[in-house]
mmCIF file of C-alpha atoms in Angstrom:
data_model
loop_
_atom_site.group_PDB
_atom_site.id
_atom_site.type_symbol
_atom_site.label_atom_id
_atom_site.label_comp_id
_atom_site.label_asym_id
_atom_site.label_seq_id
_atom_site.Cartn_x
_atom_site.Cartn_y
_atom_site.Cartn_z
ATOM 1 C CA MET A 1 -27.531 0.107 -64.129
ATOM 2 C CA SER A 2 -24.802 0.884 -62.556
ATOM 3 C CA ASP A 3 -23.633 0.526 -58.601
ATOM 4 C CA ALA A 4 -21.289 3.235 -58.893
ATOM 5 C CA THR A 5 -21.733 6.038 -56.368
ATOM 6 C CA ASP A 6 -19.574 8.307 -57.980
ATOM 7 C CA ALA A 7 -21.983 10.737 -59.109
ATOM 8 C CA PHE A 8 -25.980 10.449 -59.709
ATOM 9 C CA TYR A 9 -25.093 10.044 -63.897
ATOM 10 C CA LEU A 10 -22.205 8.218 -65.738
ATOM 11 C CA PRO A 11 -22.008 9.891 -69.483
ATOM 12 C CA ALA A 12 -22.148 6.924 -71.957
ATOM 13 C CA GLY A 13 -21.544 8.899 -74.814
ATOM 14 C CA GLY A 14 -23.942 11.629 -76.574
ATOM 15 C CA ASP A 15 -27.086 12.435 -75.062
ATOM 16 C CA VAL A 16 -27.399 9.144 -73.281
ATOM 17 C CA TYR A 17 -26.520 9.096 -69.106
ATOM 18 C CA GLU A 18 -26.239 5.751 -66.983
ATOM 19 C CA PRO A 19 -28.000 6.218 -63.753
ATOM 20 C CA THR A 20 -25.796 5.009 -60.913
ATOM 21 C CA ARG A 21 -27.140 3.140 -57.520
ATOM 22 C CA ALA A 22 -27.164 7.225 -56.262
ATOM 23 C CA THR A 23 -30.271 7.692 -57.882
ATOM 24 C CA GLU A 24 -32.253 4.685 -56.656
ATOM 25 C CA SER A 25 -35.784 5.016 -55.407
ATOM 26 C CA PRO A 26 -36.602 4.303 -51.739
ATOM 27 C CA TRP A 27 -39.773 2.144 -53.364
ATOM 28 C CA ASP A 28 -38.261 0.212 -56.180
ATOM 29 C CA THR A 29 -34.367 -0.557 -56.416
ATOM 30 C CA ALA A 30 -34.650 -0.631 -60.131
ATOM 31 C CA ALA A 31 -36.412 2.943 -60.689
ATOM 32 C CA GLN A 32 -34.907 6.556 -60.203
ATOM 33 C CA HIS A 33 -36.332 8.843 -57.511
ATOM 34 C CA GLY A 34 -37.548 12.295 -58.931
ATOM 35 C CA GLY A 35 -35.190 14.610 -57.775
ATOM 36 C CA PRO A 36 -31.952 13.549 -60.171
ATOM 37 C CA PRO A 37 -33.578 13.207 -63.274
ATOM 38 C CA THR A 38 -35.083 16.599 -62.739
ATOM 39 C CA ALA A 39 -31.595 17.982 -62.305
ATOM 40 C CA LEU A 40 -30.346 16.343 -65.281
ATOM 41 C CA LEU A 41 -33.269 17.556 -67.650
ATOM 42 C CA ALA A 42 -32.516 20.983 -66.067
ATOM 43 C CA HIS A 43 -29.129 20.763 -66.789
ATOM 44 C CA ALA A 44 -29.304 19.577 -70.276
ATOM 45 C CA ILE A 45 -32.110 23.161 -70.738
ATOM 46 C CA ASP A 46 -29.638 25.488 -69.021
ATOM 47 C CA ALA A 47 -26.968 24.386 -71.042
ATOM 48 C CA ALA A 48 -28.810 25.267 -74.449
ATOM 49 C CA ALA A 49 -30.036 28.612 -72.806
ATOM 50 C CA GLY A 50 -28.386 31.731 -74.531
ATOM 51 C CA PRO A 51 -25.937 33.876 -72.436
ATOM 52 C CA GLY A 52 -27.515 36.027 -69.754
ATOM 53 C CA LEU A 53 -30.527 33.971 -68.898
ATOM 54 C CA ARG A 54 -31.133 32.329 -65.734
ATOM 55 C CA LEU A 55 -33.447 29.582 -65.356
ATOM 56 C CA ALA A 56 -36.765 30.930 -63.552
ATOM 57 C CA ARG A 57 -39.069 27.980 -63.138
ATOM 58 C CA ILE A 58 -39.366 24.361 -64.399
ATOM 59 C CA SER A 59 -41.919 22.127 -64.485
ATOM 60 C CA VAL A 60 -41.569 18.043 -64.834
ATOM 61 C CA ASP A 61 -44.074 15.560 -65.599
ATOM 62 C CA PHE A 62 -42.960 11.950 -64.365
ATOM 63 C CA LEU A 63 -45.051 9.714 -66.830
ATOM 64 C CA GLY A 64 -44.422 6.277 -64.934
ATOM 65 C CA PRO A 65 -41.846 4.914 -62.887
ATOM 66 C CA ILE A 66 -38.488 5.849 -63.962
ATOM 67 C CA PRO A 67 -36.222 3.121 -65.198
ATOM 68 C CA ARG A 68 -32.619 2.759 -63.417
ATOM 69 C CA ARG A 69 -31.091 1.930 -66.658
ATOM 70 C CA PRO A 70 -29.393 3.999 -69.474
ATOM 71 C CA VAL A 71 -31.670 7.055 -70.716
ATOM 72 C CA ARG A 72 -31.391 9.880 -73.611
ATOM 73 C CA VAL A 73 -31.795 13.370 -73.029
ATOM 74 C CA GLU A 74 -33.628 15.340 -75.781
ATOM 75 C CA VAL A 75 -34.017 18.881 -75.637
ATOM 76 C CA SER A 76 -35.748 21.554 -78.320
ATOM 77 C CA PRO A 77 -36.657 25.089 -77.786
ATOM 78 C CA VAL A 78 -40.240 26.156 -77.741
ATOM 79 C CA ARG A 79 -40.472 30.238 -77.438
ATOM 80 C CA PRO A 80 -36.924 31.472 -77.999
ATOM 81 C CA GLY A 81 -35.940 35.170 -77.177
ATOM 82 C CA ARG A 82 -33.704 37.438 -75.814
ATOM 83 C CA GLN A 83 -35.577 38.798 -72.819
ATOM 84 C CA VAL A 84 -37.760 35.229 -71.929
ATOM 85 C CA SER A 85 -37.419 31.548 -73.476
ATOM 86 C CA LEU A 86 -39.377 28.887 -72.968
ATOM 87 C CA SER A 87 -37.567 25.284 -73.717
ATOM 88 C CA GLU A 88 -38.499 21.629 -73.060
ATOM 89 C CA ALA A 89 -36.662 18.001 -72.587
ATOM 90 C CA ARG A 90 -37.849 14.550 -72.414
ATOM 91 C CA LEU A 91 -35.960 11.775 -70.735
ATOM 92 C CA VAL A 92 -36.159 9.088 -73.068
ATOM 93 C CA ALA A 93 -35.638 5.214 -71.582
ATOM 94 C CA GLY A 94 -35.800 2.914 -74.639
ATOM 95 C CA ASP A 95 -38.436 3.930 -76.637
ATOM 96 C CA ARG A 96 -40.655 5.283 -73.862
ATOM 97 C CA THR A 97 -40.537 8.778 -72.982
ATOM 98 C CA ALA A 98 -40.386 8.696 -68.905
ATOM 99 C CA VAL A 99 -40.158 12.574 -67.917
ATOM 100 C CA THR A 100 -40.944 15.434 -69.580
ATOM 101 C CA ALA A 101 -39.643 19.265 -68.642
ATOM 102 C CA ARG A 102 -40.486 22.586 -69.330
ATOM 103 C CA ALA A 103 -38.466 25.915 -67.934
ATOM 104 C CA TRP A 104 -38.590 29.153 -68.530
ATOM 105 C CA HIS A 105 -35.510 31.341 -68.619
ATOM 106 C CA ILE A 106 -35.926 34.985 -67.742
ATOM 107 C CA ALA A 107 -32.634 37.572 -68.710
ATOM 108 C CA THR A 108 -30.659 39.103 -65.613
ATOM 109 C CA GLY A 109 -30.466 43.101 -65.432
ATOM 110 C CA PRO A 110 -29.695 45.901 -63.289
ATOM 111 C CA THR A 111 -30.054 45.447 -59.741
ATOM 112 C CA PRO A 112 -33.825 47.163 -58.897
ATOM 113 C CA PRO A 113 -34.709 49.388 -56.068
ATOM 114 C CA ALA A 114 -34.928 47.233 -52.459
ATOM 115 C CA GLY A 115 -38.256 45.891 -51.927
ATOM 116 C CA GLY A 116 -40.417 43.024 -50.948
ATOM 117 C CA GLU A 117 -41.290 41.292 -47.720
ATOM 118 C CA PRO A 118 -38.427 40.566 -45.423
ATOM 119 C CA PHE A 119 -36.839 36.858 -44.991
ATOM 120 C CA ARG A 120 -34.977 35.585 -42.264
ATOM 121 C CA PRO A 121 -32.957 32.476 -43.408
ATOM 122 C CA PRO A 122 -32.942 29.575 -41.040
ATOM 123 C CA GLU A 123 -30.085 28.935 -38.566
ATOM 124 C CA PRO A 124 -26.852 27.356 -40.233
ATOM 125 C CA PRO A 125 -26.749 23.783 -40.374
ATOM 126 C CA ARG A 126 -25.674 21.773 -36.952
ATOM 127 C CA ALA A 127 -23.645 18.664 -36.339
ATOM 128 C CA GLY A 128 -26.040 15.770 -35.777
ATOM 129 C CA PRO A 129 -27.315 13.055 -37.710
ATOM 130 C CA ASP A 130 -27.017 13.361 -41.347
ATOM 131 C CA ARG A 131 -29.139 10.659 -42.908
ATOM 132 C CA LEU A 132 -32.844 10.435 -44.096
ATOM 133 C CA ASP A 133 -34.487 7.488 -41.772
ATOM 134 C CA VAL A 134 -37.582 6.349 -43.605
ATOM 135 C CA PRO A 135 -39.764 3.786 -41.804
ATOM 136 C CA GLY A 136 -38.604 0.331 -43.234
ATOM 137 C CA LEU A 137 -35.935 1.070 -45.783
ATOM 138 C CA THR A 138 -32.258 0.965 -44.963
ATOM 139 C CA GLY A 139 -29.292 1.834 -47.347
ATOM 140 C CA TRP A 140 -31.157 3.033 -50.478
ATOM 141 C CA GLY A 141 -29.229 5.291 -52.754
ATOM 142 C CA TYR A 142 -30.550 8.595 -52.965
ATOM 143 C CA GLY A 143 -31.222 8.961 -49.335
ATOM 144 C CA GLU A 144 -27.722 8.510 -48.711
ATOM 145 C CA ALA A 145 -26.203 10.677 -51.997
ATOM 146 C CA VAL A 146 -27.654 13.437 -49.915
ATOM 147 C CA GLU A 147 -26.894 14.515 -46.198
ATOM 148 C CA TRP A 148 -30.035 15.833 -44.499
ATOM 149 C CA ARG A 149 -30.080 17.813 -41.114
ATOM 150 C CA PHE A 150 -32.935 18.795 -39.763
ATOM 151 C CA THR A 151 -34.344 21.949 -37.941
ATOM 152 C CA GLY A 152 -37.738 21.105 -37.392
ATOM 153 C CA GLY A 153 -40.232 18.010 -37.747
ATOM 154 C CA GLY A 154 -38.502 15.214 -39.513
ATOM 155 C CA GLY A 155 -40.809 12.570 -37.625
ATOM 156 C CA ALA A 156 -42.697 9.956 -39.313
ATOM 157 C CA THR A 157 -45.516 12.671 -40.573
ATOM 158 C CA GLY A 158 -45.888 16.086 -40.354
ATOM 159 C CA SER A 159 -44.034 19.199 -41.451
ATOM 160 C CA ALA A 160 -40.290 19.407 -41.642
ATOM 161 C CA ARG A 161 -37.921 21.817 -42.132
ATOM 162 C CA VAL A 162 -34.003 20.337 -43.207
ATOM 163 C CA TRP A 163 -30.981 21.412 -44.582
ATOM 164 C CA THR A 164 -29.730 19.654 -47.376
ATOM 165 C CA ARG A 165 -26.238 18.985 -48.829
ATOM 166 C CA VAL A 166 -25.514 16.744 -51.981
ATOM 167 C CA ARG A 167 -22.893 14.664 -51.250
ATOM 168 C CA LEU A 168 -22.147 13.760 -55.592
ATOM 169 C CA PRO A 169 -21.858 15.309 -58.859
ATOM 170 C CA LEU A 170 -24.765 15.153 -61.063
ATOM 171 C CA ILE A 171 -22.750 13.937 -64.048
ATOM 172 C CA ALA A 172 -19.388 12.341 -63.544
ATOM 173 C CA GLY A 173 -16.666 14.304 -64.138
ATOM 174 C CA GLU A 174 -18.381 17.813 -63.928
ATOM 175 C CA ARG A 175 -18.941 20.223 -61.254
ATOM 176 C CA LEU A 176 -22.129 20.254 -59.397
ATOM 177 C CA THR A 177 -23.739 23.301 -59.940
ATOM 178 C CA GLY A 178 -26.329 25.416 -57.642
ATOM 179 C CA LEU A 179 -29.337 24.932 -59.965
ATOM 180 C CA ALA A 180 -28.589 20.807 -59.664
ATOM 181 C CA ARG A 181 -27.861 21.224 -56.205
ATOM 182 C CA THR A 182 -31.153 22.612 -55.616
ATOM 183 C CA LEU A 183 -33.013 20.490 -58.358
ATOM 184 C CA ILE A 184 -31.689 16.958 -56.861
ATOM 185 C CA VAL A 185 -33.523 17.621 -53.377
ATOM 186 C CA ALA A 186 -36.991 19.590 -54.746
ATOM 187 C CA ASP A 187 -38.910 16.346 -55.700
ATOM 188 C CA SER A 188 -38.067 15.486 -51.387
ATOM 189 C CA ALA A 189 -40.669 17.726 -50.556
ATOM 190 C CA ASN A 190 -43.765 15.538 -50.088
ATOM 191 C CA GLY A 191 -41.686 12.526 -48.626
ATOM 192 C CA LEU A 192 -40.032 14.534 -45.769
ATOM 193 C CA SER A 193 -43.336 15.995 -44.949
ATOM 194 C CA ALA A 194 -45.730 13.269 -45.292
ATOM 195 C CA ALA A 195 -49.132 13.280 -43.833
ATOM 196 C CA LEU A 196 -50.022 10.155 -43.479
ATOM 197 C CA PRO A 197 -47.629 6.906 -42.378
ATOM 198 C CA MET A 198 -45.611 5.998 -45.682
ATOM 199 C CA ARG A 199 -45.806 2.086 -44.330
ATOM 200 C CA GLU A 200 -49.991 2.330 -44.898
ATOM 201 C CA TRP A 201 -50.588 5.323 -47.452
ATOM 202 C CA LEU A 202 -49.197 5.885 -51.001
ATOM 203 C CA SER A 203 -48.359 9.583 -51.416
ATOM 204 C CA ILE A 204 -46.997 10.157 -55.385
ATOM 205 C CA PRO A 205 -46.305 13.002 -56.485
ATOM 206 C CA PRO A 206 -46.830 12.885 -60.981
ATOM 207 C CA ALA A 207 -45.058 16.217 -61.048
ATOM 208 C CA VAL A 208 -42.881 18.654 -59.775
ATOM 209 C CA THR A 209 -42.750 22.330 -60.020
ATOM 210 C CA ALA A 210 -39.499 24.676 -58.829
ATOM 211 C CA THR A 211 -39.719 28.761 -59.268
ATOM 212 C CA LEU A 212 -36.113 29.938 -58.438
ATOM 213 C CA LEU A 213 -35.249 33.603 -57.268
ATOM 214 C CA ARG A 214 -31.832 32.843 -57.688
ATOM 215 C CA VAL A 215 -29.486 29.669 -57.278
ATOM 216 C CA PRO A 216 -27.772 28.994 -53.771
ATOM 217 C CA GLU A 217 -24.624 30.355 -52.445
ATOM 218 C CA GLY A 218 -22.506 27.703 -51.043
ATOM 219 C CA GLU A 219 -23.669 23.745 -50.258
ATOM 220 C CA TRP A 220 -26.646 23.961 -47.992
ATOM 221 C CA VAL A 221 -30.036 24.162 -49.341
ATOM 222 C CA HIS A 222 -32.651 24.472 -46.829
ATOM 223 C CA MET A 223 -36.269 23.137 -47.348
ATOM 224 C CA ASP A 224 -39.176 23.985 -45.457
ATOM 225 C CA CYS A 225 -41.752 21.402 -46.502
ATOM 226 C CA ARG A 226 -45.434 21.112 -45.260
ATOM 227 C CA THR A 227 -48.109 18.538 -46.999
ATOM 228 C CA ARG A 228 -51.831 19.104 -47.125
ATOM 229 C CA LEU A 229 -54.824 16.855 -48.078
ATOM 230 C CA SER A 230 -58.132 17.019 -49.443
ATOM 231 C CA PRO A 231 -61.306 15.007 -48.582
ATOM 232 C CA ASP A 232 -61.038 13.153 -51.764
ATOM 233 C CA GLY A 233 -57.852 11.764 -52.432
ATOM 234 C CA LEU A 234 -55.662 14.434 -53.462
ATOM 235 C CA GLY A 235 -52.600 16.357 -51.909
ATOM 236 C CA LEU A 236 -50.352 19.429 -52.196
ATOM 237 C CA ALA A 237 -47.204 19.215 -51.057
ATOM 238 C CA HIS A 238 -45.119 22.979 -50.707
ATOM 239 C CA ALA A 239 -41.413 23.630 -49.715
ATOM 240 C CA THR A 240 -39.712 27.175 -49.055
ATOM 241 C CA LEU A 241 -36.192 27.272 -50.220
ATOM 242 C CA SER A 242 -33.135 29.219 -48.864
ATOM 243 C CA ASP A 243 -29.954 29.042 -48.017
ATOM 244 C CA PRO A 244 -27.641 30.785 -45.407
ATOM 245 C CA VAL A 245 -27.772 34.040 -47.190
ATOM 246 C CA GLY A 246 -31.796 34.211 -47.619
ATOM 247 C CA TYR A 247 -35.050 33.150 -50.106
ATOM 248 C CA LEU A 248 -34.434 30.874 -52.774
ATOM 249 C CA GLY A 249 -37.448 29.859 -54.437
ATOM 250 C CA GLU A 250 -40.561 27.511 -53.653
ATOM 251 C CA VAL A 251 -41.720 23.863 -54.918
ATOM 252 C CA SER A 252 -45.064 22.269 -55.313
ATOM 253 C CA GLN A 253 -46.249 18.665 -56.046
ATOM 254 C CA PRO A 254 -49.902 17.427 -56.701
ATOM 255 C CA LEU A 255 -50.106 14.155 -54.903
ATOM 256 C CA LEU A 256 -52.140 10.859 -55.582
ATOM 257 C CA VAL A 257 -53.231 9.986 -51.878
ATOM 258 C CA ARG A 258 -54.267 6.242 -51.123
ATOM 259 C CA GLN A 259 -54.334 3.532 -48.914
ATOM 260 C CA ARG A 260 -51.698 0.891 -49.373
#
């Protein structure tokens, strides 16, 4: 693992990447937060997509803790097509697949007539604290690699609304894309809106799904997050994504909820 913080990943030849401290999970310094691997797999799938196609949905499954050591990315087509295509990718650590992803790409086309529900973007980010405070945690890599500016909530528990700005490239030497900027933060929905105190309760997302209408314009992505719990130990975290222009898409995460 690398203690560098110039990017989330350092290219290590071929399809191998070395995760830096910026990928560090809040709960285990030897593990990665789910956001950077989600963005890395999406980046690889998107690079293999045909011209005129845009990523519309990605579903990512975390098959266990994601080690913070060199990983290999594998991409393969599932359903090729010129109008819609489905691809999958795997993040392999050693001899174990740690993360899998499936993504639909849809062809762009002429602008349709105006329609749908109006959407009012949140107020632009204001000056103020830009760190993510998690009770009992200080100086963890992923939390420092993103700028967080809350517009509502942001307490120890409950719904939260926050502007995010990723501070680093996804891959060293490459420009940070709007897609990566969005997916690096998407897996934070449950942590931002935890329904129960984190010191006392685990809230573990085995998966995350992001459905995107478009990619953001500019550096800022807003997340309006809420978590709901069932009576029998499950939860569902949800976030509405937007930028200063308007609506971007939705994020959802199923949750395992257990007392520590």
